[in-house]
XYZ file of C-alpha atoms in Angstrom:
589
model
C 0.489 16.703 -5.088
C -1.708 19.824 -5.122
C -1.612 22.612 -2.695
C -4.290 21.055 -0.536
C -2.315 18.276 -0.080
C 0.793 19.353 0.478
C -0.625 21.572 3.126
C -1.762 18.865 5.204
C 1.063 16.640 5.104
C 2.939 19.576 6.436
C 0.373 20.622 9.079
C 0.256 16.940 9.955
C 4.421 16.649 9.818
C 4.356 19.647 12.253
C 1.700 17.897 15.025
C 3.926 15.601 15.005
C 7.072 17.435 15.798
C 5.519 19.416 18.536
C 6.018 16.811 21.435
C 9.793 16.812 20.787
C 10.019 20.379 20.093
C 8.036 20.733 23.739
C 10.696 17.719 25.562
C 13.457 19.662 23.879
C 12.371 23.752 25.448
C 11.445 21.761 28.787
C 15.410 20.617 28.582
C 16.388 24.360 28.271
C 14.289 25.681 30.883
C 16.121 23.074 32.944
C 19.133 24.365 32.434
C 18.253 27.836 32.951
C 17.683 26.376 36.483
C 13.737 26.466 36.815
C 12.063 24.588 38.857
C 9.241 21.531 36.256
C 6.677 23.221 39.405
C 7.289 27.115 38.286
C 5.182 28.567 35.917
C 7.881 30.165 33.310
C 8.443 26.085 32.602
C 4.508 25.669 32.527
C 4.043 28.004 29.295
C 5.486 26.118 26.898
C 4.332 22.786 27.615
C 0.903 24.759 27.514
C 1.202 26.579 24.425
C 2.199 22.883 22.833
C -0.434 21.647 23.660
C -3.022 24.445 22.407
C -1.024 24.565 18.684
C -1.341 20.601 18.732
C -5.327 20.878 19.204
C -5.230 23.748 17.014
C -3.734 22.008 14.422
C -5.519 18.585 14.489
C -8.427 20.973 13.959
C -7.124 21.887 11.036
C -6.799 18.958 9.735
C -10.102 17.470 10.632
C -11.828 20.178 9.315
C -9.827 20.300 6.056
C -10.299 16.561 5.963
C -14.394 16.930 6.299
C -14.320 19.709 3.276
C -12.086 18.096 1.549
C -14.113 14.804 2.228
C -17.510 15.583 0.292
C -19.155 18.386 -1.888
C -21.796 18.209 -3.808
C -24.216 15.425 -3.997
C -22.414 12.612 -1.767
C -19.548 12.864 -4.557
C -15.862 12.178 -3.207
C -13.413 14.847 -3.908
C -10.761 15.022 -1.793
C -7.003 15.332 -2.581
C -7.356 11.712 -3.728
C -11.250 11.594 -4.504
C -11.857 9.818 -7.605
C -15.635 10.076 -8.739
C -18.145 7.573 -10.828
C -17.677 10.275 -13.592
C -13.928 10.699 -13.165
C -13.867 6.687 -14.532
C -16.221 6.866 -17.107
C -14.149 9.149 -19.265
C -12.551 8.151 -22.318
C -8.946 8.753 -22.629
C -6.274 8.847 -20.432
C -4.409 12.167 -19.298
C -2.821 13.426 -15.851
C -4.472 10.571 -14.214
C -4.600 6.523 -14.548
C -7.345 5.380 -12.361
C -7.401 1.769 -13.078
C -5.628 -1.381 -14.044
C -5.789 -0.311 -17.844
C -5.803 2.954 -17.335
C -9.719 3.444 -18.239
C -12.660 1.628 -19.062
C -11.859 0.717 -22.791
C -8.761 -1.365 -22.184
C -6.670 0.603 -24.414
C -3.750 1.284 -22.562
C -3.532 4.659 -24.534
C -2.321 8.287 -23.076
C -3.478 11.510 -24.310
C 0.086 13.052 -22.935
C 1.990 14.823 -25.281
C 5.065 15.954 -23.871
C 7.375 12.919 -24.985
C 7.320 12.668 -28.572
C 9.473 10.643 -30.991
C 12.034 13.322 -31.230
C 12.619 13.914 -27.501
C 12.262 10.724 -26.285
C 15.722 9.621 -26.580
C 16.333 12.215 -23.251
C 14.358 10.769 -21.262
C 15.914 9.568 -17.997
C 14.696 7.521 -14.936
C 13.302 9.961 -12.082
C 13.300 7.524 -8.955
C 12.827 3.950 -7.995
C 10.695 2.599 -5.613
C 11.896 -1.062 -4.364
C 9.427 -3.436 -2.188
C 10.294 -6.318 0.060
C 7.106 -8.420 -0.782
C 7.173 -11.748 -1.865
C 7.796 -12.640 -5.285
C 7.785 -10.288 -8.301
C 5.738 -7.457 -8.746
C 3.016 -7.155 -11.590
C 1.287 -4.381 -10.861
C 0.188 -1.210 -12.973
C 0.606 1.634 -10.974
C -3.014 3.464 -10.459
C -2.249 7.477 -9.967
C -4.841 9.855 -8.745
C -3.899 13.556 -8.319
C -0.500 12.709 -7.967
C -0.364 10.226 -5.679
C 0.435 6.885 -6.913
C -0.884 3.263 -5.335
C 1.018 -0.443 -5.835
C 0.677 -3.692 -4.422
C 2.768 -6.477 -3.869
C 1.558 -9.364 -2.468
C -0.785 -8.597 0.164
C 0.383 -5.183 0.821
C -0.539 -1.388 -0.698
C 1.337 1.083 -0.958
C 0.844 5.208 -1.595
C 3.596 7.010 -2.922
C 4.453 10.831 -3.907
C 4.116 9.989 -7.651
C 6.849 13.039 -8.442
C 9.161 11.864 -6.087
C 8.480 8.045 -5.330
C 8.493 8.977 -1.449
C 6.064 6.476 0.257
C 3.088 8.719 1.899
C 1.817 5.037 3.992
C 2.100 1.398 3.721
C -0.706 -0.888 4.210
C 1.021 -4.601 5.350
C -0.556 -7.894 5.323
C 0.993 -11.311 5.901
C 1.258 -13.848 3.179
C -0.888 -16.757 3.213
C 0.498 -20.476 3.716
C -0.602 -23.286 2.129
C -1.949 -21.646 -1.590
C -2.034 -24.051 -4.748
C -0.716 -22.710 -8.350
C -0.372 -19.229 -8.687
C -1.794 -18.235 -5.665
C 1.105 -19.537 -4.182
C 3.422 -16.634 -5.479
C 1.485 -14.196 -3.960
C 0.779 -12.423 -7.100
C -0.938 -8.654 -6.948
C -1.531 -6.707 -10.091
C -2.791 -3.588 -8.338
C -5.851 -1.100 -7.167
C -9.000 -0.047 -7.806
C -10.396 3.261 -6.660
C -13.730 5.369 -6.467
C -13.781 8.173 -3.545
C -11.584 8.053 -1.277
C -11.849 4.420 -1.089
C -9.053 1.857 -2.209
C -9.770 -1.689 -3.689
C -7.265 -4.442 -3.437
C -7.511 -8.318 -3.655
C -5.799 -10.501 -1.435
C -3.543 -13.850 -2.540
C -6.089 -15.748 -0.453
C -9.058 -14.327 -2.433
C -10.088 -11.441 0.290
C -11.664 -8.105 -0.907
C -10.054 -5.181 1.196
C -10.825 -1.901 1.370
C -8.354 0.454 2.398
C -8.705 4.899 2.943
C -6.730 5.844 0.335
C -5.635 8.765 2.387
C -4.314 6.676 5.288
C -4.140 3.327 4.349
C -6.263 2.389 7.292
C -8.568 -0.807 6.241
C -12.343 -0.081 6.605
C -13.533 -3.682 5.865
C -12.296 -6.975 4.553
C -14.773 -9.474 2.468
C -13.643 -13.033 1.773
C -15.425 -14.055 -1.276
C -14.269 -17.177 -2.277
C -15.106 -20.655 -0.176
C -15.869 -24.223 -0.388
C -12.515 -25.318 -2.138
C -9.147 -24.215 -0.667
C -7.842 -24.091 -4.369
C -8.966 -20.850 -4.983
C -6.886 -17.647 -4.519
C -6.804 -14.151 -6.283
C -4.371 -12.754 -8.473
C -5.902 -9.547 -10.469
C -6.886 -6.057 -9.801
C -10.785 -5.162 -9.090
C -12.946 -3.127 -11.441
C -15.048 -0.709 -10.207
C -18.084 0.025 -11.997
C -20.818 2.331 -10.570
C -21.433 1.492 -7.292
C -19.741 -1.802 -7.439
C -16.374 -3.440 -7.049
C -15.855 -6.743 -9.209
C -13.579 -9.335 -8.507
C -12.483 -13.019 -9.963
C -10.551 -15.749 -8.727
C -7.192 -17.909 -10.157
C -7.747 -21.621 -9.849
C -8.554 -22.288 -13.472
C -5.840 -25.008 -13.302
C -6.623 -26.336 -9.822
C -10.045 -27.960 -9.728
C -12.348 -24.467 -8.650
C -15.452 -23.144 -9.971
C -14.870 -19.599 -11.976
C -17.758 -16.567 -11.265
C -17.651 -13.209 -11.078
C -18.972 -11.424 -8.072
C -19.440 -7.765 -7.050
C -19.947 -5.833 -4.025
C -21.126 -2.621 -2.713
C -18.194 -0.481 -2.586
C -19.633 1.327 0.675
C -20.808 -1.928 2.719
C -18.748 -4.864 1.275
C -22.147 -6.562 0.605
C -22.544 -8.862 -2.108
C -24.811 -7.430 -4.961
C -24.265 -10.849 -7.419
C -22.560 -13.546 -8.463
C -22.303 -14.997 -12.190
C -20.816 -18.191 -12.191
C -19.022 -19.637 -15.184
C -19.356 -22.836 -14.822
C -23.263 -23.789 -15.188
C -25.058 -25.932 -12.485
C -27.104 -29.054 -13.112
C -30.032 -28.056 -15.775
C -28.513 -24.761 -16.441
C -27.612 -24.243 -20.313
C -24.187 -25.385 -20.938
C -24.395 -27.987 -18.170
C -24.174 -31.002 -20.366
C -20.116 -30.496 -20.158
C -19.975 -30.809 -16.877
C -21.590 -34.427 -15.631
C -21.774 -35.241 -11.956
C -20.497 -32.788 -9.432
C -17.888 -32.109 -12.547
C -19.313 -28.100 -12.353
C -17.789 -27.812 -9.090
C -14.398 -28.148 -10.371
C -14.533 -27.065 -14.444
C -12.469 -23.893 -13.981
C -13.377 -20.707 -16.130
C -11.830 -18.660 -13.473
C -11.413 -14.972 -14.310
C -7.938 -13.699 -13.375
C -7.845 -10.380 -15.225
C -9.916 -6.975 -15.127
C -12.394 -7.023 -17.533
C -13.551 -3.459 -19.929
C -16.513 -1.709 -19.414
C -18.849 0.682 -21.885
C -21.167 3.245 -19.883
C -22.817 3.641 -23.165
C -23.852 0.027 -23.425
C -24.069 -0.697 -19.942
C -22.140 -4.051 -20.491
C -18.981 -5.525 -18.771
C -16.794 -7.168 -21.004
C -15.144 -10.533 -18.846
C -12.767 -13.107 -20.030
C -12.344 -16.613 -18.886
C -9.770 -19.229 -18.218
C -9.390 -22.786 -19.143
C -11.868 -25.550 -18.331
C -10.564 -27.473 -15.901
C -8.930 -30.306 -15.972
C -6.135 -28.786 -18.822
C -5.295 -31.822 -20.758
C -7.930 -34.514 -20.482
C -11.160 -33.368 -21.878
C -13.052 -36.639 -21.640
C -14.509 -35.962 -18.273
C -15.935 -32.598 -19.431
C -17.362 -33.070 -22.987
C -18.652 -30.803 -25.158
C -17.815 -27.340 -25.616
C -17.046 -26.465 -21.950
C -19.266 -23.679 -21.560
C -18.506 -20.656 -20.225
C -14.647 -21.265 -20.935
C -12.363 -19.539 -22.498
C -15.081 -16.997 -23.032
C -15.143 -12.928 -23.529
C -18.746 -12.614 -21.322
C -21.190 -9.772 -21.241
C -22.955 -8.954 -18.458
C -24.977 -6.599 -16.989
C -23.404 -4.828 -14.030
C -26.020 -3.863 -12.353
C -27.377 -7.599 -12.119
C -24.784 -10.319 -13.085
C -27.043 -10.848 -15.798
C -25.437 -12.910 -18.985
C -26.304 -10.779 -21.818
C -24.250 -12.619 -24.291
C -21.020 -14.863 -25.051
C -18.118 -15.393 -26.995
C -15.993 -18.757 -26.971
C -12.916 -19.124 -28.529
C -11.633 -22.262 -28.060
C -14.613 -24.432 -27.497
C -13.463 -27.785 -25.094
C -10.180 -26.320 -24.846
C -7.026 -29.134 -24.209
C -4.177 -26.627 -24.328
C -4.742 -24.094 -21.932
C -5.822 -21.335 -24.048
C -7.595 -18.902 -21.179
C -9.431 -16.048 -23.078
C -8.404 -13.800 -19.924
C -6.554 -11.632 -22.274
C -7.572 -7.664 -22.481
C -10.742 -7.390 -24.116
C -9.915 -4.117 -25.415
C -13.177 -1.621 -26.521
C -12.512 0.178 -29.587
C -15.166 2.632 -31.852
C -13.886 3.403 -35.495
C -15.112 2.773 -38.662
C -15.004 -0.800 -39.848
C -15.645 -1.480 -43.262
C -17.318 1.532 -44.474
C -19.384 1.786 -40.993
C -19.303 3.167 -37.479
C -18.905 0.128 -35.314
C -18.186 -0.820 -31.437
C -15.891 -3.290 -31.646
C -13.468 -5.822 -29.128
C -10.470 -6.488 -29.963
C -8.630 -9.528 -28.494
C -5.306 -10.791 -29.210
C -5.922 -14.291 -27.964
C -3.519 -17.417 -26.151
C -4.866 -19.616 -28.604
C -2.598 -17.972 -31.359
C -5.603 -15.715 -33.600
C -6.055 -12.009 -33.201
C -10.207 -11.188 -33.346
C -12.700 -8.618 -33.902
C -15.897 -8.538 -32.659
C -19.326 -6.409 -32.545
C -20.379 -5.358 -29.682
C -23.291 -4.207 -30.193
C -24.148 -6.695 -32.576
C -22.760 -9.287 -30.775
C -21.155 -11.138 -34.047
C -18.349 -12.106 -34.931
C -16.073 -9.849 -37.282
C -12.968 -11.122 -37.976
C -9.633 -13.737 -36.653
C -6.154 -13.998 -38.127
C -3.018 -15.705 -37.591
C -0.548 -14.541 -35.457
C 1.290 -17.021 -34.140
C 3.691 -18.840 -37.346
C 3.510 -21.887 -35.549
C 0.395 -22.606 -34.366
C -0.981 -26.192 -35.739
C -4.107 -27.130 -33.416
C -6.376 -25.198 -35.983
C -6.471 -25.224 -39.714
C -8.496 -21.755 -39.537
C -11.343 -20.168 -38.207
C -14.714 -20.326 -39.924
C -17.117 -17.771 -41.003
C -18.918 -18.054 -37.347
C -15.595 -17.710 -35.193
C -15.269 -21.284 -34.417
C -11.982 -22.913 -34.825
C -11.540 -25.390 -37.337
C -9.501 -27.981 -35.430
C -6.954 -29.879 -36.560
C -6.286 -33.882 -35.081
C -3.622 -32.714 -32.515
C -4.510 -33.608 -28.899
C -2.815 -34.412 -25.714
C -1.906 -38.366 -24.650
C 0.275 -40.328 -22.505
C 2.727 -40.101 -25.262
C 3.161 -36.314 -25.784
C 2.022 -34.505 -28.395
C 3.936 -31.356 -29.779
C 1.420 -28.388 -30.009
C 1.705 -24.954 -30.462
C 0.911 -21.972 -29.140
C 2.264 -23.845 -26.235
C 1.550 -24.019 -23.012
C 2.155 -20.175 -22.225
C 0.187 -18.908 -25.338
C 0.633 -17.104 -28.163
C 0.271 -14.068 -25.958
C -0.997 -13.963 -22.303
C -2.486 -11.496 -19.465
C 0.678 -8.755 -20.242
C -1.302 -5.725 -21.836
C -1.939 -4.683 -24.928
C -2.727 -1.162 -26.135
C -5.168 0.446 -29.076
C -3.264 4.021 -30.285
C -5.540 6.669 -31.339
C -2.664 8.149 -33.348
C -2.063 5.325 -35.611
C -5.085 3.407 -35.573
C -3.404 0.105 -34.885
C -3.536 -2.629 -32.363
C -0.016 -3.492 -30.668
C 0.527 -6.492 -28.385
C 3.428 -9.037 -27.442
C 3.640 -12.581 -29.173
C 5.604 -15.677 -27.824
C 6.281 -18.689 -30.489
C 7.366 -21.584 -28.157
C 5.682 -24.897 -28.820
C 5.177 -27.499 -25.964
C 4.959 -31.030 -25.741
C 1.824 -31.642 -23.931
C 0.187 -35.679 -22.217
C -2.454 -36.606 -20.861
C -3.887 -39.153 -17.814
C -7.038 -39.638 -15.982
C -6.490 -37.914 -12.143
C -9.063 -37.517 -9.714
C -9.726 -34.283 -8.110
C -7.926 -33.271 -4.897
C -7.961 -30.208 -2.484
C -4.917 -28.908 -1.706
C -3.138 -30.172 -5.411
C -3.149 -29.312 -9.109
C -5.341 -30.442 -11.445
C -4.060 -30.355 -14.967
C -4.299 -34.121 -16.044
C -1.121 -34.597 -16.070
C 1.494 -32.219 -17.247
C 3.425 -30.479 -20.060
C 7.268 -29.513 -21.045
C 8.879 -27.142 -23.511
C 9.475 -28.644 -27.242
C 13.458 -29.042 -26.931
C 13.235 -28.775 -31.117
C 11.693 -25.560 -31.026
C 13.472 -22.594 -30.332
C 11.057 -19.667 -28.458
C 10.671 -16.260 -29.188
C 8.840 -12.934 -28.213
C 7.912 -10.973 -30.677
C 6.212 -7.327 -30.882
C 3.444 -6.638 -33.349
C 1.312 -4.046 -34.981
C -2.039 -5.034 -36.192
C -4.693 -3.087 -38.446
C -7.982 -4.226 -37.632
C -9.526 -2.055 -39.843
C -7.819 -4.027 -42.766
C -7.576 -7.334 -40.696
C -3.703 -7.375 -41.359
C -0.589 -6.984 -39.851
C 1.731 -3.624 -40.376
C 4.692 -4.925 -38.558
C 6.360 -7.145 -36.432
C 9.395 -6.907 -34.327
C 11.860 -9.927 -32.628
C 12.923 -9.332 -29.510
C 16.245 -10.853 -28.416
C 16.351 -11.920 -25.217
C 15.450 -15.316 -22.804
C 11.378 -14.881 -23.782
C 11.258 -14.767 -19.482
C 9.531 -11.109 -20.359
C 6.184 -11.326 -19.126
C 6.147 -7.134 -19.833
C 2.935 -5.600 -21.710
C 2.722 -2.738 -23.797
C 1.233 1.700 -23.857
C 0.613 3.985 -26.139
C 0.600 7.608 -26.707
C -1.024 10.590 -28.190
C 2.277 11.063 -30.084
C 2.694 7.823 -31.626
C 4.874 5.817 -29.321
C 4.783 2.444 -28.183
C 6.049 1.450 -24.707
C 6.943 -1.995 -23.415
C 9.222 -3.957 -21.277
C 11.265 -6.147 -23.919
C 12.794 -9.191 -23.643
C 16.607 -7.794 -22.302
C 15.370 -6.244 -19.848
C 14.791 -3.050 -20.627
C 12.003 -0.363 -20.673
C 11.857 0.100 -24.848
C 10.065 2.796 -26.705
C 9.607 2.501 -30.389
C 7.720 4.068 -33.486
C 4.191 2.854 -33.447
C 4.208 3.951 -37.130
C 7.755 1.495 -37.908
C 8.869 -0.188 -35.201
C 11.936 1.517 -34.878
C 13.443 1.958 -31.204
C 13.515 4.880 -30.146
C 15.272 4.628 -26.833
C 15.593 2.285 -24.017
C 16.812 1.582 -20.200
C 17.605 -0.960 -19.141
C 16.362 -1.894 -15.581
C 18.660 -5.044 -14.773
C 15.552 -7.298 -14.344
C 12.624 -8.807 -16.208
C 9.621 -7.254 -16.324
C 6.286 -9.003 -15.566
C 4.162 -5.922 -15.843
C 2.847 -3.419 -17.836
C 3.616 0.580 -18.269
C 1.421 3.606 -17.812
C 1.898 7.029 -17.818
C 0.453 10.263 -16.038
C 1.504 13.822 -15.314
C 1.575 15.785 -12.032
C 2.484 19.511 -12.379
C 2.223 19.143 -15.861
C 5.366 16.987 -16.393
C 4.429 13.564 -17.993
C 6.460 10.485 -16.694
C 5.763 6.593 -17.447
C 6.173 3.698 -14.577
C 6.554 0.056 -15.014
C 7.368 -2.745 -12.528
C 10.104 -4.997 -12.795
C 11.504 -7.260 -10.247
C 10.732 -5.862 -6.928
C 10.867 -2.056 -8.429
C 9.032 0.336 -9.490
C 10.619 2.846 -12.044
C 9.464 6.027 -13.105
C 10.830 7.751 -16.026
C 10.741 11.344 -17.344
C 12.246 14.061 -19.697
C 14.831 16.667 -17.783
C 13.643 19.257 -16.348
């Protein structure tokens, strides 16, 4: 915390001690035998109450110029401005879900290097009641550090883990699918304002000073199925937000609001309406209910002005009958303009998906040189078992490979990006597919290093046996069509891998032993290390050049989250959630 701050919370700490400091001289001046009428008892109680007003002045006043400078720009203890987000590479400060706009999960910190990372040692731990597990990344802005879990934020003395305030917010009943555990992956921020979505698909903003909630959106109606899991993105003068429901029967958009007001700016939905393009999947009132949600943050390039969005599923899973066709805009990387919603251009991977393969994976924003030229690219390791590069600027398609051994829906991908599918579907029988039903990978993060040039995500081979059935829509239930189960022949693994998308190959790959119940993503650094929850338990750090571990801790509970990193005072540390806990981690002092 800097000076600023730490001044307040003591001027505020001693307010607040003045009324018992004043009960406690009355009770001596009692004793001394004066009179509560005569004046000697009088004094105190007065000058109490002049040092309170004198200090609430203080703190208003401190409070208004530490409030706003400049032109309208936030920059108090905890301001975060437009400009502060737009910058490219991560340092003291990680100000969103992924750390910054590109996705890359990548810290310019230097103090933990290969050779002193075996001493690093856990600093505190931070343990919430909420329910369910927590998968939230940490956002940390001048040293103070916001969660969520559940419904409720949190603000915590990121050196220390000391909560500074608690924002609380009951569950809500009745939820379908993953809304129903209450899921919260964390915070966005701009100014002194906080950004959180609720399990019941609410926006809330909170004063990220106080936790005090200035106003509270709900921007998801007309079908009870929907809920919210994600963090928000703020971009400009906008918040964006998604929904879950991909498996449940909803419509998917993508909406923003006015970060100041709450008011809705626009909506892009995913699903097409009658005599849009792309509505020829979706017969009927089918459009309604075709899924496409978008569960995860999407990336961001000032330069471009684009927003990079992935969606879910089509909806139902497993019978694609109803919804024929490729199943626009599912399973999807969109751009779109954030200043109007606008649809500047698309990506599908798995056209008229039947194995729920959601593209809601990080697409991750990466310049370098790709064959022999400068190029913007995305990089997306996706469910449906291929790794892919794109141009986007361009908007073509680069690149796929094979990740996942298994996989045996597709014999390839052709030379424009579309799968080449093999005869495997769904049926009332069961039909062993893989990736299966989890993915090849999922929403856990992946990371782009700067010092090694290579992409580095987590893998799961499981297969899954998956059927099919006609079912009609229904509020309040599921709608997969009918269901799926884990291939008893086929033993499941995680595995860690290093990719070179410059050479479209892969440099490494690591096993993990463990239960696969991981759901942990993975950092990198300036120094070459890769950080990840693994599949024991543990917080891992390996070579990002070999693989090699480097050191780990183990935190005596799965993680289903991903690591950051940030430095206050100039010492670096790392968090990750696992369980109901937040760890931090840092070298001795």
């Amino acid at each position: 915390m800097t000076r600023r701050g730490r001044f307040l919370v003591a001027a505020l700490t001693a307010a607040l001690s003045f009324p018992l400091a004043a009960q406690q001289a009355r009770r001596r001046w009692k004793r001394l035998g004066h009179d509560r009428r005569g004046r000697r008892e009088r004094q105190p109680v007065v000058s109490t109450i002049y040092l309170r007003v004198f200090i609430v002045c203080i703190l208003l006043l401190s409070g208004r110029m530490y409030a706003q400078t400049g032109a309208g720009e936030a920059t108090s203890v905890v301001g975060v401005k437009s400009s502060d987000l737009e910058v490219k590479g991560i340092t003291d400060n990680w100000l969103s879900y992924n750390g910054d706009y590109t996705g890359r999960r990548h810290s310019g910190l230097t103090q933990v290097t290969p050779q002193n990372v075996s001493q690093m040692r856990a600093q505190w731990v931070f343990h919430t009641r909420n329910a369910g597990v927590l998968e939230v990344t940490p956002v940390v802005a001048n040293g103070i550090m916001y969660i969520t879990g559940s419904n409720d934020a949190y603000a915590l003395d990121a050196r220390t883990g000391q909560m500074l305030w608690h924002y609380a917010r009951t569950v809500t009943q009745g939820l379908v699918d993953d809304a129903s555990g209450h899921i919260n992956r964390g915070v966005a921020i701009l100014g002194t304002r906080l950004f959180m979505e609720t399990d019941n698909a609410h926006l809330l903003c909170l004063d990220a000073r106080s936790g005090n909630l200035l106003w509270d959106v709900g921007y998801a109606t007309g079908n009870k199925n929907y809920g919210a899991t994600s963090a928000p993105l703020v971009v400009k003068n906008k918040v964006l937000v998604g929904t879950s429901g991909g498996d449940d029967g909803v419509r998917g958009f993508v909406a923003a609001f006015d970060v100041e007001t709450g008011k809705e700016a626009w909506r892009f939905w995913t699903i097409p309406a009658p005599g849009e393009t792309g509505s020829s999947s979706w017969p009927g009132d089918m459009y309604l209910h075709g899924g496409g949600t978008t569960w995860m943050p999407g990336t961001y390039d000032p330069e471009l002005n684009t927003i990079y969005w992935g969606t879910s599923n089509p909806s139902p899973d497993f019978e694609g009958t109803v919804r024929p066709g490729d199943d626009l805009y599912t399973n999807c990387v969109l751009a779109l303009d954030p200043d109007t919603g606008k649809l500047k251009w698309y990506f599908q991977f798995t056209p008229h998906d039947l194995f729920d393969y959601d593209a809601t994976e990080t697409p991750v924003l990466v310049d370098m040189e790709y064959k022999g030229a400068p190029r913007k690219l995305i990089i997306e390791a996706n469910r449906n078992g291929f790794i892919y590069v794109l141009d986007r600027t361009s908007e073509k398609f680069l690149s796929a490979a094979q990740f996942s051994l298994k996989q045996n829906w597709a014999k390839g991908i052709d030379e424009n990006g579309r799968p080449i599918r093999t005869d495997l579907i769904p049926n009332r029988d069961g039909t062993r597919i893989c990736p299966g039903f989890a993915g090849a990978t999922n929403w856990f993060s992946p990371s782009y290093s700067e010092a090694t040039h290579l992409f580095y995500f987590m893998s799961l081979e499981e297969c899954s046996v998956y059927s099919a059935g006609a079912e009609k829509f229904e509020e309040g239930k599921e709608y997969y069509s009918t269901g799926v189960k884990h291939s008893t022949n086929d033993d499941a693994e995680k595995v860690l891998i290093a990719y070179d998308p410059a050479q479209n190959k892969f440099v490494w790959r690591v096993p993990q032993v463990g239960s696969t119940h991981s759901f942990a993503g993975v950092m990198t650094t300036a120094t070459g290390l890769v950080l990840f929850g693994d599949d024991t338990t543990s917080f891992e750090a390996v070579d990002g050049h070999t693989g090699k571990t480097l050191w780990h801790f183990n935190m005596g509970q799965s993680a289903h989250a991903s690591p950051m990193a940030y430095a206050v005072d100039g010492k670096q540390y790392f968090a990750i959630a696992a369980g109901n806990d937040v760890f931090a981690f840092a070298l001795p002092n």
